[in-house]
XYZ file of N, CA and C in Angstrom:
219
model
N 40.700 106.701 -11.827
C 39.224 106.788 -11.945
C 38.196 106.327 -10.733
N 37.510 106.926 -9.838
C 36.833 105.871 -8.873
C 35.757 105.595 -9.658
N 34.957 104.590 -9.171
C 33.361 104.460 -9.425
C 32.555 105.152 -9.255
N 32.547 106.393 -8.256
C 31.462 107.166 -8.189
C 32.299 108.457 -9.516
N 32.899 108.386 -9.988
C 32.909 109.231 -11.262
C 33.145 108.924 -12.539
N 32.485 107.482 -12.676
C 32.218 106.869 -13.502
C 31.000 107.137 -14.325
N 30.910 107.314 -15.823
C 30.003 107.574 -16.604
C 30.196 106.667 -17.743
N 28.953 106.721 -18.457
C 28.605 105.326 -19.475
C 29.619 106.151 -20.568
N 29.742 107.036 -20.820
C 30.934 107.144 -21.807
C 32.103 107.267 -21.571
N 32.213 106.830 -20.616
C 33.852 106.592 -20.044
C 34.110 104.917 -20.000
N 32.973 104.443 -20.872
C 33.048 102.803 -20.461
C 32.914 102.198 -21.953
N 33.586 101.174 -22.200
C 33.474 100.318 -23.164
C 32.990 98.787 -23.060
N 31.906 98.505 -23.780
C 31.045 97.383 -23.376
C 31.673 96.058 -24.591
N 31.770 94.967 -23.956
C 32.002 93.818 -25.134
C 31.166 92.622 -24.424
N 30.751 91.720 -25.415
C 29.596 90.773 -25.276
C 29.875 89.517 -25.957
N 29.924 88.579 -25.200
C 30.287 87.187 -25.513
C 30.089 86.261 -24.954
N 29.822 85.025 -25.326
C 29.562 83.938 -24.471
C 28.669 83.951 -23.104
N 27.448 84.582 -23.279
C 26.530 84.824 -22.032
C 26.982 86.037 -21.066
N 28.153 86.810 -21.670
C 28.659 87.689 -20.649
C 28.504 89.012 -21.414
N 28.671 90.176 -20.558
C 28.749 91.382 -20.780
C 29.835 91.972 -19.857
N 30.750 92.467 -20.392
C 31.959 93.311 -19.618
C 31.786 94.734 -20.101
N 32.077 95.715 -18.700
C 32.323 97.162 -19.145
C 33.796 97.167 -18.450
N 34.257 97.757 -19.702
C 35.964 98.126 -19.269
C 35.955 99.667 -19.415
N 37.277 100.257 -18.338
C 37.291 101.637 -18.402
C 37.672 102.384 -19.662
N 37.377 103.049 -20.913
C 38.102 103.052 -21.748
C 39.266 103.750 -21.728
N 39.574 104.482 -20.949
C 41.217 105.277 -20.493
C 42.339 103.868 -20.282
N 42.013 102.989 -18.986
C 43.082 102.465 -18.602
C 42.810 101.030 -18.833
N 41.608 100.343 -19.202
C 41.297 99.071 -19.512
C 40.817 98.245 -18.665
N 40.738 98.504 -17.434
C 40.453 98.093 -16.404
C 38.787 97.614 -16.590
N 38.869 96.297 -15.982
C 37.169 95.736 -15.849
C 36.309 96.525 -15.025
N 35.670 96.820 -15.236
C 34.175 97.910 -14.623
C 33.348 96.946 -13.531
N 33.001 96.199 -14.753
C 31.618 94.868 -14.238
C 31.624 93.885 -15.204
N 31.019 92.937 -14.678
C 30.516 91.687 -15.602
C 29.059 91.454 -15.321
N 28.178 91.169 -16.377
C 26.942 90.542 -16.274
C 26.924 89.273 -16.914
N 26.682 88.041 -16.276
C 25.917 86.912 -17.010
C 24.509 86.742 -17.558
N 23.722 86.560 -18.798
C 22.626 86.472 -19.143
C 22.413 84.950 -18.347
N 23.446 83.694 -18.876
C 22.716 82.159 -18.453
C 24.057 81.769 -17.991
N 23.470 80.862 -16.704
C 24.858 80.159 -16.110
C 25.532 79.487 -17.049
N 27.052 79.813 -16.792
C 27.988 79.084 -17.597
C 27.724 77.265 -17.909
N 27.821 76.944 -18.949
C 27.502 75.515 -19.060
C 25.727 74.914 -19.483
N 25.227 75.996 -19.188
C 23.612 75.451 -19.499
C 23.362 75.674 -21.373
N 22.983 74.864 -21.685
C 22.172 74.915 -23.086
C 23.132 74.547 -24.207
N 22.364 74.523 -25.480
C 22.875 73.991 -26.530
C 23.998 75.013 -27.078
N 23.703 76.513 -26.831
C 24.845 77.365 -27.246
C 26.074 77.636 -26.664
N 25.888 76.915 -25.593
C 26.931 77.047 -24.976
C 28.233 75.718 -25.059
N 27.538 74.844 -25.292
C 28.330 73.251 -25.943
C 29.256 73.791 -27.167
N 28.198 74.551 -28.201
C 29.037 74.808 -29.104
C 30.191 76.164 -29.085
N 29.768 76.924 -27.957
C 31.313 77.947 -27.948
C 30.426 79.012 -28.833
N 29.072 79.044 -29.037
C 28.317 80.112 -29.893
C 27.972 81.311 -28.998
N 28.291 82.561 -29.357
C 27.647 83.489 -28.486
C 26.074 83.569 -28.329
N 25.238 83.881 -27.205
C 24.002 84.101 -27.354
C 23.438 85.138 -27.648
N 24.295 86.301 -27.461
C 23.742 87.740 -27.827
C 23.833 87.866 -29.336
N 22.341 88.494 -29.892
C 22.275 89.090 -31.045
C 22.962 90.405 -31.001
N 22.592 91.230 -30.200
C 23.102 92.796 -30.228
C 23.393 93.142 -28.425
N 24.107 94.198 -28.966
C 24.140 95.429 -27.715
C 24.280 96.706 -28.165
N 23.303 97.271 -27.439
C 23.028 98.832 -27.769
C 22.976 99.649 -26.844
N 23.491 100.599 -26.697
C 23.648 101.465 -25.751
C 22.830 102.850 -26.210
N 21.522 103.143 -25.561
C 20.470 103.934 -25.933
C 20.914 104.856 -24.427
N 21.638 106.298 -24.592
C 22.007 107.044 -23.907
C 22.395 106.930 -22.518
N 21.949 106.484 -21.512
C 22.484 105.663 -20.557
C 22.247 104.221 -19.943
N 21.417 103.740 -20.869
C 21.101 102.335 -20.837
C 21.655 101.326 -21.858
N 22.090 100.406 -21.212
C 22.572 99.082 -22.306
C 21.840 98.122 -22.251
N 21.279 97.982 -23.616
C 20.281 97.286 -23.924
C 20.998 96.108 -24.497
N 20.567 94.511 -24.161
C 21.306 93.271 -24.469
C 20.220 92.775 -24.883
N 20.363 91.849 -26.365
C 19.348 90.885 -26.347
C 19.760 89.599 -27.153
N 19.210 88.746 -26.607
C 19.635 87.426 -26.787
C 18.466 86.324 -27.081
N 19.298 84.748 -27.118
C 18.086 84.300 -27.458
C 16.844 83.826 -26.104
N 17.670 84.191 -24.938
C 16.869 84.161 -23.863
C 15.933 85.283 -23.578
N 16.131 86.283 -24.157
C 15.430 87.538 -23.562
C 16.106 89.051 -24.355
N 15.458 90.170 -23.633
C 16.225 91.247 -23.503
C 16.152 92.225 -22.488
N 17.321 92.702 -22.244
C 17.720 93.051 -20.877
C 17.935 94.546 -21.021
N 17.901 95.586 -20.150
C 18.147 96.756 -19.684
C 19.349 96.790 -18.526
N 20.361 96.985 -18.891
C 21.693 96.941 -17.718
C 21.552 98.557 -17.312
């Protein structure tokens, strides 16, 4: 599948350790990665605790909420 054909319904989203990754639901290929906070920053990184509270898909928008804010990807 080419990137021009990729739709939000073709993706699976995973969030952990200050990252959100999108994977192709059919072949498992990583499509993109988004980092909220630089690696090694802060208390949560030292404890290896995920900074994200929630990842929610709203139609064509991925909303990510964490200790540092809320982002719409």
